[in-house]
N, CA, C and O atoms as CSV, one atom per row, in Angstrom:
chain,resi,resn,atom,element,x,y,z
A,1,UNK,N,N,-9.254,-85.234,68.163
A,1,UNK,CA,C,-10.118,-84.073,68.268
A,1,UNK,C,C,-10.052,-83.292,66.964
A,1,UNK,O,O,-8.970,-82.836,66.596
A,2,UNK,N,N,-11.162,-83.117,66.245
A,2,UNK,CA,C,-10.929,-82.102,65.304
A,2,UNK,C,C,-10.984,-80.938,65.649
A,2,UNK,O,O,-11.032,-80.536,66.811
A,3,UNK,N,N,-10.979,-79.910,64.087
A,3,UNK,CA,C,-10.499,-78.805,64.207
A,3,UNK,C,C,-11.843,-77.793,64.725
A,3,UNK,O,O,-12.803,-78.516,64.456
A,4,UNK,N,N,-12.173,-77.043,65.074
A,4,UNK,CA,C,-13.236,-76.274,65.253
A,4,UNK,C,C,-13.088,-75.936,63.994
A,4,UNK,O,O,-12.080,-75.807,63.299
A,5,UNK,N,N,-14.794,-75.740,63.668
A,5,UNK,CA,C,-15.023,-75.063,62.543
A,5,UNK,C,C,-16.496,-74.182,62.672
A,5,UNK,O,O,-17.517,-74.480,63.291
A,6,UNK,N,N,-16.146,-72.815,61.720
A,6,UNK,CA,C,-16.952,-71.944,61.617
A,6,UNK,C,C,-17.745,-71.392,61.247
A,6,UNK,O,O,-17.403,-70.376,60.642
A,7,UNK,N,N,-19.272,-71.666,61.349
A,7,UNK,CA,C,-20.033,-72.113,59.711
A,7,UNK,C,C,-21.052,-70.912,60.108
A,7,UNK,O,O,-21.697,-70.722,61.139
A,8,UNK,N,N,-20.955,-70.192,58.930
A,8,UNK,CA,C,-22.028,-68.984,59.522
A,8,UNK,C,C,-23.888,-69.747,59.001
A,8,UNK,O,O,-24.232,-70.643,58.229
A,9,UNK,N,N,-24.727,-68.686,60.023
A,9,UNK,CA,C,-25.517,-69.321,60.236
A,9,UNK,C,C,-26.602,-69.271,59.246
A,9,UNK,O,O,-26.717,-68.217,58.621
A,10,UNK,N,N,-27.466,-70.289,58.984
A,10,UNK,CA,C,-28.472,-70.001,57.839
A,10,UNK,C,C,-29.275,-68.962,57.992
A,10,UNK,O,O,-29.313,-68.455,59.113
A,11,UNK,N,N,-30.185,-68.343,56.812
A,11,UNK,CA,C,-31.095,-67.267,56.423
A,11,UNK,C,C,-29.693,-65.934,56.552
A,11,UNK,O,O,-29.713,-64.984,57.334
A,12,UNK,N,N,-28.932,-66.152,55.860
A,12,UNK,CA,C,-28.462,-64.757,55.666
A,12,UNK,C,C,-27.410,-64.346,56.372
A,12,UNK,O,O,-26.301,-63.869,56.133
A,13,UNK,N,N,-28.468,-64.859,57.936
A,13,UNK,CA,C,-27.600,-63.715,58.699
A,13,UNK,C,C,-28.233,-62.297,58.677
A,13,UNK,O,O,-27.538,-61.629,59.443
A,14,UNK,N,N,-29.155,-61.570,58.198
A,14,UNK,CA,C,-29.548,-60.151,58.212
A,14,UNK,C,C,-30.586,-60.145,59.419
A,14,UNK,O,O,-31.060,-61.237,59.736
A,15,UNK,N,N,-30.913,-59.201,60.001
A,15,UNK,CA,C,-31.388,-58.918,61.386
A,15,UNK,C,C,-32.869,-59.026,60.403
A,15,UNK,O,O,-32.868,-59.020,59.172
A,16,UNK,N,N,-34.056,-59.119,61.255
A,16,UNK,CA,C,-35.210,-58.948,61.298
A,16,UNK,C,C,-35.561,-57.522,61.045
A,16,UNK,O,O,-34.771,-56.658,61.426
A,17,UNK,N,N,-36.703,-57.176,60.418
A,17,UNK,CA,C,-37.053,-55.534,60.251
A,17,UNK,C,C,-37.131,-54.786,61.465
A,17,UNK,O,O,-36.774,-53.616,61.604
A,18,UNK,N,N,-37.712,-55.677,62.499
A,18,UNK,CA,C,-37.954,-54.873,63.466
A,18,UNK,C,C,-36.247,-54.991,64.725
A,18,UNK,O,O,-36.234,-54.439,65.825
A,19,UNK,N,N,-35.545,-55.467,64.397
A,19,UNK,CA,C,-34.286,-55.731,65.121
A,19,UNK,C,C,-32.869,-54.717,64.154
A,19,UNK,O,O,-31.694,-55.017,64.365
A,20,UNK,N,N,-33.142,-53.858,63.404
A,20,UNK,CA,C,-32.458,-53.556,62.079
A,20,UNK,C,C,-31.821,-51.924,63.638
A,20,UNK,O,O,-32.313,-51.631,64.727
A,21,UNK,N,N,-30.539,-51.317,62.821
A,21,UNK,CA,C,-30.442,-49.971,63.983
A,21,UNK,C,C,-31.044,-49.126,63.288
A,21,UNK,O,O,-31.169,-49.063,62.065
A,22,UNK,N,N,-31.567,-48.218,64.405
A,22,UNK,CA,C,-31.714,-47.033,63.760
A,22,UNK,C,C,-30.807,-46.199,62.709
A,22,UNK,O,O,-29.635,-46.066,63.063
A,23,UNK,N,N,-30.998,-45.892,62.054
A,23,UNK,CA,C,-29.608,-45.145,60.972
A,23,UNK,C,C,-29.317,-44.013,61.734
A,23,UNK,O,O,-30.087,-43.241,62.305
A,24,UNK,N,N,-27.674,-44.024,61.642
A,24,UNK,CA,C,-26.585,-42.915,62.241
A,24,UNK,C,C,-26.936,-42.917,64.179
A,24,UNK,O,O,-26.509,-42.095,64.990
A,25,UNK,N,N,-27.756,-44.029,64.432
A,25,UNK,CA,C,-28.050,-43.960,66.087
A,25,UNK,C,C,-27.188,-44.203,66.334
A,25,UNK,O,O,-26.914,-43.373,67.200
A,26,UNK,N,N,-26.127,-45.017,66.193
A,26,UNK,CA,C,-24.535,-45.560,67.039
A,26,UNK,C,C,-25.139,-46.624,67.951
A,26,UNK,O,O,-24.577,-46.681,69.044
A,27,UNK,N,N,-25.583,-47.002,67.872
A,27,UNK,CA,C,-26.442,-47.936,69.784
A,27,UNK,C,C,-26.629,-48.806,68.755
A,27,UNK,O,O,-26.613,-48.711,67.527
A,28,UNK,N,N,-26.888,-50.054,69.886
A,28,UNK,CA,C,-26.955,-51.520,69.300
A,28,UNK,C,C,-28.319,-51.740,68.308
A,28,UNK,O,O,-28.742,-51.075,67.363
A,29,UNK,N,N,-28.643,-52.560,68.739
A,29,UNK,CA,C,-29.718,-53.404,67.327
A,29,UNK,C,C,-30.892,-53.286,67.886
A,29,UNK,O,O,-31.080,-54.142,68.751
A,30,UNK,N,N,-31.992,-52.354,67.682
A,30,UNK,CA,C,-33.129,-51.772,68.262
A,30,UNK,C,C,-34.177,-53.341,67.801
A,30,UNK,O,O,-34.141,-54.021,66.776
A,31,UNK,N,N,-34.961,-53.465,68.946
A,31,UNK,CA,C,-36.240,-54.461,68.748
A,31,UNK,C,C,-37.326,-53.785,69.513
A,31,UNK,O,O,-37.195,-53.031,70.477
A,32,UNK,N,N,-38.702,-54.277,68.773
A,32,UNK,CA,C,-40.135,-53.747,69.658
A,32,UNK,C,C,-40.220,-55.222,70.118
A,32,UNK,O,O,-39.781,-56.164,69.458
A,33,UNK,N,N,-40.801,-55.317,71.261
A,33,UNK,CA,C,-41.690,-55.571,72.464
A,33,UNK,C,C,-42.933,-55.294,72.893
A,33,UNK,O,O,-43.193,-54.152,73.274
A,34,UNK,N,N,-44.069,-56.478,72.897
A,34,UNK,CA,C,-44.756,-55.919,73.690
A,34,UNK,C,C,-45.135,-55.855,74.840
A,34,UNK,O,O,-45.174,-56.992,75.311
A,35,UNK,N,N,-45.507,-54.936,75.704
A,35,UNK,CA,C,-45.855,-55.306,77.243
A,35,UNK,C,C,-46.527,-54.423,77.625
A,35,UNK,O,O,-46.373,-53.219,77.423
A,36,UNK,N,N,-47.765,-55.242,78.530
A,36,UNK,CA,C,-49.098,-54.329,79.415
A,36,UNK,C,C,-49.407,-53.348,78.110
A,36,UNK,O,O,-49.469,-52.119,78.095
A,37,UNK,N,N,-49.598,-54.390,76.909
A,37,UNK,CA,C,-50.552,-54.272,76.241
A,37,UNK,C,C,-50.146,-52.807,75.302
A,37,UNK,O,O,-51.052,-52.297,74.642
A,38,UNK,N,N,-48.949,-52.269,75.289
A,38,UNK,CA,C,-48.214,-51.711,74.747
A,38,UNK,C,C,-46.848,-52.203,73.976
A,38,UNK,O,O,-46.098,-53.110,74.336
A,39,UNK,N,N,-46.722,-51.318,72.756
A,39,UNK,CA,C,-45.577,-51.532,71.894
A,39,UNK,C,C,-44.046,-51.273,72.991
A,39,UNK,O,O,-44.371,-50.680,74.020
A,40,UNK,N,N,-42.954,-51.512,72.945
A,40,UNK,CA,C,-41.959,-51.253,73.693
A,40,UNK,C,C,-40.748,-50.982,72.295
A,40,UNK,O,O,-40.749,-51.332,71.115
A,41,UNK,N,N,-39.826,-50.217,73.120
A,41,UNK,CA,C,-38.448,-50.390,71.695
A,41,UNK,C,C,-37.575,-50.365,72.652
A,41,UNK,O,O,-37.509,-49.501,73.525
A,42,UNK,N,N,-36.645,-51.612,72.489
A,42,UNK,CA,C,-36.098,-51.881,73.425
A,42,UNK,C,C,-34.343,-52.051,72.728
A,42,UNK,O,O,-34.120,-52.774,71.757
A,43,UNK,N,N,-33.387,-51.348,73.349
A,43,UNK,CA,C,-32.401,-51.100,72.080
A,43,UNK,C,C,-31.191,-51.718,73.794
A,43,UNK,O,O,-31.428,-51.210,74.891
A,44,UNK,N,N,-30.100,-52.737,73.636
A,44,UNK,CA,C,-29.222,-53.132,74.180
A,44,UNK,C,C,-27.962,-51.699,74.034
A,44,UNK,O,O,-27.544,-51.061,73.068
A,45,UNK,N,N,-27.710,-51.655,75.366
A,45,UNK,CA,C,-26.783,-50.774,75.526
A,45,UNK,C,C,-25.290,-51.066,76.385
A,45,UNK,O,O,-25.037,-51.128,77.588
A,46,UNK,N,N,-24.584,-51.187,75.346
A,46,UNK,CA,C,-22.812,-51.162,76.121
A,46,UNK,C,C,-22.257,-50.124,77.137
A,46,UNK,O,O,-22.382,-48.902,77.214
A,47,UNK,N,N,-21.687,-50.923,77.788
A,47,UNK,CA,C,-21.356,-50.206,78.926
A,47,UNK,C,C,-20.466,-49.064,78.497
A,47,UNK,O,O,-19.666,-49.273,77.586
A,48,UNK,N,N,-20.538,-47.766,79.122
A,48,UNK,CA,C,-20.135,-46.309,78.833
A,48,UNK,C,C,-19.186,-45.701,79.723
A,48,UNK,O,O,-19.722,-45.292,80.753
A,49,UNK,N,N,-17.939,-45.510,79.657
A,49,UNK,CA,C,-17.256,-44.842,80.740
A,49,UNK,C,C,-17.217,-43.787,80.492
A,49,UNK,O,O,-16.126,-43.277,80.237
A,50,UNK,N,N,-18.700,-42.839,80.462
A,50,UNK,CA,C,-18.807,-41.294,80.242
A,50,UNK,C,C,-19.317,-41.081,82.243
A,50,UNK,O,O,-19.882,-40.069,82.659
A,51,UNK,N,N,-18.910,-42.344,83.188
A,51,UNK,CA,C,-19.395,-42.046,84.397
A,51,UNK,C,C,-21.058,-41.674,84.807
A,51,UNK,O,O,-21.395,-41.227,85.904
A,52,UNK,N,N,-21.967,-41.958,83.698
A,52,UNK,CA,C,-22.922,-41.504,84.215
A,52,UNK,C,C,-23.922,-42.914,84.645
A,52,UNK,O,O,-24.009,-43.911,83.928
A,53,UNK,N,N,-24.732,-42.709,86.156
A,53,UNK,CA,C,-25.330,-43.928,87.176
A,53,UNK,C,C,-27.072,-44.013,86.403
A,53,UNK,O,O,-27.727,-43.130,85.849
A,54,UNK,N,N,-27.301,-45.063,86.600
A,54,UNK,CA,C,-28.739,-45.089,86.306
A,54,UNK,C,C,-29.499,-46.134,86.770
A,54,UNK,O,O,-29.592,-47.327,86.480
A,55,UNK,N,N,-29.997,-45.429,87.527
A,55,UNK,CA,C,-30.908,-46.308,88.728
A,55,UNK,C,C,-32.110,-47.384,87.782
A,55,UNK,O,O,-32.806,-46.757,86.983
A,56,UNK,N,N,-32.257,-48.333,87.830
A,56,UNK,CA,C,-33.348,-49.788,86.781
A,56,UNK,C,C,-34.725,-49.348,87.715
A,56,UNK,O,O,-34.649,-48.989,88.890
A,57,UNK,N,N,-35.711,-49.432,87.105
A,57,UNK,CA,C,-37.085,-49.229,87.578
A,57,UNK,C,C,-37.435,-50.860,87.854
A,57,UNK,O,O,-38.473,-51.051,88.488
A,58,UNK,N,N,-36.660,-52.067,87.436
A,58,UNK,CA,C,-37.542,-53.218,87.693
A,58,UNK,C,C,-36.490,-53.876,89.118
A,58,UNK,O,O,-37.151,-54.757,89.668
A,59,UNK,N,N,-35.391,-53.729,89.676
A,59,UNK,CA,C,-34.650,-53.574,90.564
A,59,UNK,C,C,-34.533,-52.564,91.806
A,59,UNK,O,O,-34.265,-52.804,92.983
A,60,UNK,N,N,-34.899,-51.033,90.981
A,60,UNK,CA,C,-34.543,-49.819,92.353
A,60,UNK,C,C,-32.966,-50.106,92.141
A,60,UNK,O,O,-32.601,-49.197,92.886
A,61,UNK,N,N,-31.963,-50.578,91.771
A,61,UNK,CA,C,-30.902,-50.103,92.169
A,61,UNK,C,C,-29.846,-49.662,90.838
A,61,UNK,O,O,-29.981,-49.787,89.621
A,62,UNK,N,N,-28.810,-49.128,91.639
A,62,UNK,CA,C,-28.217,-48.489,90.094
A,62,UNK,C,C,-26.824,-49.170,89.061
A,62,UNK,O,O,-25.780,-49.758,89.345
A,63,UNK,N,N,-27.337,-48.816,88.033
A,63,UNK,CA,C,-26.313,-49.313,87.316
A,63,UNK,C,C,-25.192,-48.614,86.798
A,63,UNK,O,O,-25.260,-47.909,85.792
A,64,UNK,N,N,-24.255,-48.779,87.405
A,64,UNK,CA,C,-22.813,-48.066,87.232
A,64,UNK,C,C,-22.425,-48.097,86.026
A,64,UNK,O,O,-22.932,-48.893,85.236
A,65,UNK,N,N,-21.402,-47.191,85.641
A,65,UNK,CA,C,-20.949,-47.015,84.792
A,65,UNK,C,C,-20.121,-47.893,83.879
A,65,UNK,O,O,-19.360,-48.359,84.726
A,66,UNK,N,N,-19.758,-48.420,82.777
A,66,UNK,CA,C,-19.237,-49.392,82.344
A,66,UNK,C,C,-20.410,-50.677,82.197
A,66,UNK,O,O,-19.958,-51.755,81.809
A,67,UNK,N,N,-21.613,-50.609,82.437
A,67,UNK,CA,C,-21.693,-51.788,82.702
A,67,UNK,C,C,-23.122,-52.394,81.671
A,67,UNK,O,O,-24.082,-51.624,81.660
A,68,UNK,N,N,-23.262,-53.650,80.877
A,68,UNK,CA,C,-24.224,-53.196,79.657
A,68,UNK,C,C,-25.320,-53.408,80.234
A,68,UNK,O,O,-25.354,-53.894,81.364
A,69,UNK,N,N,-26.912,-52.926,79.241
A,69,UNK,CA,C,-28.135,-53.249,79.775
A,69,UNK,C,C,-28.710,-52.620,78.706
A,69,UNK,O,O,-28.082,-52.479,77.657
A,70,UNK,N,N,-30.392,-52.028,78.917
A,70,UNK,CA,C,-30.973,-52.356,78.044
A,70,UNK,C,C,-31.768,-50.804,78.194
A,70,UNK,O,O,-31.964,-50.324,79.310
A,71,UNK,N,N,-31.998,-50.420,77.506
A,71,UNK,CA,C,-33.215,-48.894,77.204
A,71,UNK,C,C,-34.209,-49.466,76.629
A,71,UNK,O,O,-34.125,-50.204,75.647
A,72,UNK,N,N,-35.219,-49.152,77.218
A,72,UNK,CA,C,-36.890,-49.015,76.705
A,72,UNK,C,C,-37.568,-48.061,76.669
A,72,UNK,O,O,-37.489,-47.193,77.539
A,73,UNK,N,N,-38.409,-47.989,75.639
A,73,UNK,CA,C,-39.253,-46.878,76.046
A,73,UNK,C,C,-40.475,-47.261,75.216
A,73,UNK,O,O,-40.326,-48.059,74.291
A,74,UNK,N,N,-41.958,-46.622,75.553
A,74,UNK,CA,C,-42.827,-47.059,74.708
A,74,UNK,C,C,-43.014,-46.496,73.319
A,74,UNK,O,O,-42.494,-45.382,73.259
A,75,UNK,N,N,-43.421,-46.767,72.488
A,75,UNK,CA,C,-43.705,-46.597,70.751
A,75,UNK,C,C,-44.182,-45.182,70.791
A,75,UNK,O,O,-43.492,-44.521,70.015
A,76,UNK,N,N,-45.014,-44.515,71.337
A,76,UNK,CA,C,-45.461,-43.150,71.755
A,76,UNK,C,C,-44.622,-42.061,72.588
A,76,UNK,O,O,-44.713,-40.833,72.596
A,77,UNK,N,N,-43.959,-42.745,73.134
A,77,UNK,CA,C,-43.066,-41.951,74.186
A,77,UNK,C,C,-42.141,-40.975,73.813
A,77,UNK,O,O,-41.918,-40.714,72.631
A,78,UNK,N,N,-41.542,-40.373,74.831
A,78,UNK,CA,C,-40.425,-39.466,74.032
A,78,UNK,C,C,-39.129,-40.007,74.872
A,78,UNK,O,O,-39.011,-40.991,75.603
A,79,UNK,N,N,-37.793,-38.542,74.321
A,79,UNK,CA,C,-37.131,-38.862,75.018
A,79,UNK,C,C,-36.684,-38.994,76.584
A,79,UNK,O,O,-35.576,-39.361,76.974
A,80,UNK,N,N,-37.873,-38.586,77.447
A,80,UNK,CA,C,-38.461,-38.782,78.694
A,80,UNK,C,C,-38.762,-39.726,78.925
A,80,UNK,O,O,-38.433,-39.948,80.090
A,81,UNK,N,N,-39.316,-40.661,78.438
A,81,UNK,CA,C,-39.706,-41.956,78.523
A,81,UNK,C,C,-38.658,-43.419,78.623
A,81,UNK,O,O,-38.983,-44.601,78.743
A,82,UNK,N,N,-37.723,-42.978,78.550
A,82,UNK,CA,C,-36.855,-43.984,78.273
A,82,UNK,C,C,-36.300,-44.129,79.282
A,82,UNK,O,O,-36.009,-43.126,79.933
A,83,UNK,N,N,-35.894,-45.687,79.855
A,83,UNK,CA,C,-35.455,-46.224,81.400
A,83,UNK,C,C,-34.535,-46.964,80.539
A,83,UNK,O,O,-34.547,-47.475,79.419
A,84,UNK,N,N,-33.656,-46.798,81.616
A,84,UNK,CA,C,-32.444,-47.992,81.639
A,84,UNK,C,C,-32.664,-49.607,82.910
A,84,UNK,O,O,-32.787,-49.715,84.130
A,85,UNK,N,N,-32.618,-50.469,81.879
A,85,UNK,CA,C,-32.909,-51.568,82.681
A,85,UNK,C,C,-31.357,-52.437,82.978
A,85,UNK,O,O,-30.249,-52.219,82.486
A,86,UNK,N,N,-31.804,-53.511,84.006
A,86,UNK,CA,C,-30.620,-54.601,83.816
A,86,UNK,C,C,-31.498,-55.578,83.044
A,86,UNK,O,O,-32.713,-55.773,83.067
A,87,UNK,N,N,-30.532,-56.114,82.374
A,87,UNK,CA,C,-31.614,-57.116,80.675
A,87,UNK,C,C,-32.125,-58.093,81.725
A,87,UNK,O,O,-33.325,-58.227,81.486
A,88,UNK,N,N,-31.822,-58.763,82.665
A,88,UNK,CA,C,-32.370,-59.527,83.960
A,88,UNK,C,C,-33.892,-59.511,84.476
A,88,UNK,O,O,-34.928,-60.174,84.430
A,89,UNK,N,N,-33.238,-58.071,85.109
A,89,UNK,CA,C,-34.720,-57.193,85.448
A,89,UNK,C,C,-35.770,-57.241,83.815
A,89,UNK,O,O,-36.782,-57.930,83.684
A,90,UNK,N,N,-35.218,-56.389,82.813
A,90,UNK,CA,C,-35.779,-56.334,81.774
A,90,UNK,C,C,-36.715,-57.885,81.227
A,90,UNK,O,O,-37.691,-57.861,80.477
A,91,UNK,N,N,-36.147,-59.033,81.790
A,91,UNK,CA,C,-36.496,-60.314,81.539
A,91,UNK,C,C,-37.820,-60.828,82.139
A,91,UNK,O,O,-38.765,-61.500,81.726
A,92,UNK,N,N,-37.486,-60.235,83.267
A,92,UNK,CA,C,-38.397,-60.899,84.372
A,92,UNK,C,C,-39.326,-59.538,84.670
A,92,UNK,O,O,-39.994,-59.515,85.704
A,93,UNK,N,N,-39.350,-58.628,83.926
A,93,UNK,CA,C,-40.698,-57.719,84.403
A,93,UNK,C,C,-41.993,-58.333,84.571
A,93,UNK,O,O,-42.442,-58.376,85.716
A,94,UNK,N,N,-42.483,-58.683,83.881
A,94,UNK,CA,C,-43.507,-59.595,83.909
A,94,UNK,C,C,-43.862,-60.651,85.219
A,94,UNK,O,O,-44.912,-61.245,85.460
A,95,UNK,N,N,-43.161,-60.646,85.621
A,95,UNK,CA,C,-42.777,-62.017,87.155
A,95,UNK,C,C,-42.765,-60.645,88.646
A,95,UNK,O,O,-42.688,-60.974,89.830
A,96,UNK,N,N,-42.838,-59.497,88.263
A,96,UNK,CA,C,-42.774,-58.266,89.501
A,96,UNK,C,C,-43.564,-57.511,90.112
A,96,UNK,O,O,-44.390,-56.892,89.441
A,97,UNK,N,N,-43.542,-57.409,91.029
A,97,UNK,CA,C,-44.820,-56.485,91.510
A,97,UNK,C,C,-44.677,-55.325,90.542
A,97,UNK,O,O,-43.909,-55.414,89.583
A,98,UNK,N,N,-45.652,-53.863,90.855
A,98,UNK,CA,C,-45.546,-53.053,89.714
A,98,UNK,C,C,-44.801,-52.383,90.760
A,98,UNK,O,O,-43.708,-52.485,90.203
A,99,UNK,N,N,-44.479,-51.650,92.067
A,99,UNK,CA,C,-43.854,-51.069,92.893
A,99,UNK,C,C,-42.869,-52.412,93.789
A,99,UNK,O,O,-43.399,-53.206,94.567
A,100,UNK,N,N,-41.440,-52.401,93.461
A,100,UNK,CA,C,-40.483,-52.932,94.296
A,100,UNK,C,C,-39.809,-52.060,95.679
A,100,UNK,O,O,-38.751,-51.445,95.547
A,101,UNK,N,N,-40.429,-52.086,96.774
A,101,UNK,CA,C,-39.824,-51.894,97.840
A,101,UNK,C,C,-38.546,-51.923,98.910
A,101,UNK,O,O,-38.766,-52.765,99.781
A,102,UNK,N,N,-38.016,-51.639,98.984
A,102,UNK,CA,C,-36.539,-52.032,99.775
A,102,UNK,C,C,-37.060,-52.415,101.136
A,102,UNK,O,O,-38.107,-51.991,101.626
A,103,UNK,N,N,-36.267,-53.212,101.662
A,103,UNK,CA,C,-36.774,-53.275,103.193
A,103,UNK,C,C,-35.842,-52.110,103.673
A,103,UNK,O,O,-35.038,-51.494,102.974
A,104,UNK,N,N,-36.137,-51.910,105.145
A,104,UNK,CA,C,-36.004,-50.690,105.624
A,104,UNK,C,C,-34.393,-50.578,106.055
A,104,UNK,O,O,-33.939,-49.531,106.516
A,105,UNK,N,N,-33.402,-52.035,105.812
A,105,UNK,CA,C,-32.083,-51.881,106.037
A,105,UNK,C,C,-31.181,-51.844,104.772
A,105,UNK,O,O,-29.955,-51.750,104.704
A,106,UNK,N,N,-32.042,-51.935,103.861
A,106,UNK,CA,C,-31.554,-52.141,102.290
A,106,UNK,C,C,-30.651,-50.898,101.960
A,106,UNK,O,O,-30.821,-49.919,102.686
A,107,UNK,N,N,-29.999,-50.835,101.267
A,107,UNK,CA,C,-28.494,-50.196,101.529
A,107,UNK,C,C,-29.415,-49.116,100.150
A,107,UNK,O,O,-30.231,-49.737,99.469
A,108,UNK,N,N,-29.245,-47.798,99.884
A,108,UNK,CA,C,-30.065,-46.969,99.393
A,108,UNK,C,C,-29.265,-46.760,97.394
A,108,UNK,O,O,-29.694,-46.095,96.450
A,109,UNK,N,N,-28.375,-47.415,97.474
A,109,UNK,CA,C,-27.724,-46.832,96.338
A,109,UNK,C,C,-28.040,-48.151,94.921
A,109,UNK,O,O,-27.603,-47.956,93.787
């Protein structure tokens, strides 16, 4: 068996313009998206033990604290605009109704 070896990867290695961070943002590696015909900026977010819950708009349910996922918001939007997704949900928007329903025994949290 040989040795593993570690070969970094061609073109550089430097992020794409549109994948680059915002300067002094602290948050991961911002990318646009488009969807329903709108720009998206969609920035990966590490999980936070500042305790605060945030319910995913493509799920209905919430994402606890510690745990990573994804912020979007549209190119126009403000800081109102911005949802926290599970990158899952975030994946498969496109594949969802536009309103997800619970059935009526679905546990509320």
């Amino acid at each position: 068996m040989s040795p593993r070896r570690n070969h970094q990867q061609r073109g550089g290695g430097k992020p794409a313009p549109d994948e680059r961070p915002e300067a002094g943002s602290g948050l991961g590696m911002q990318r646009t998206e488009t969807w329903q015909g709108e720009e998206w900026f969609v920035r990966p977010i590490a999980g936070s033990t500042a305790g605060k819950h945030y319910r995913c708009p493509g799920c209905d349910q919430e994402i606890p604290p510690g745990v990573g996922h994804l912020v979007a918001w549209p190119e126009y939007g403000g800081v109102d605009d911005r949802r926290h997704w599970h990158r899952a949900c975030w994946n498969a928007k496109d594949r969802r109704t536009t309103k997800v329903q619970r059935s009526r025994n679905a546990p509320r949290h």
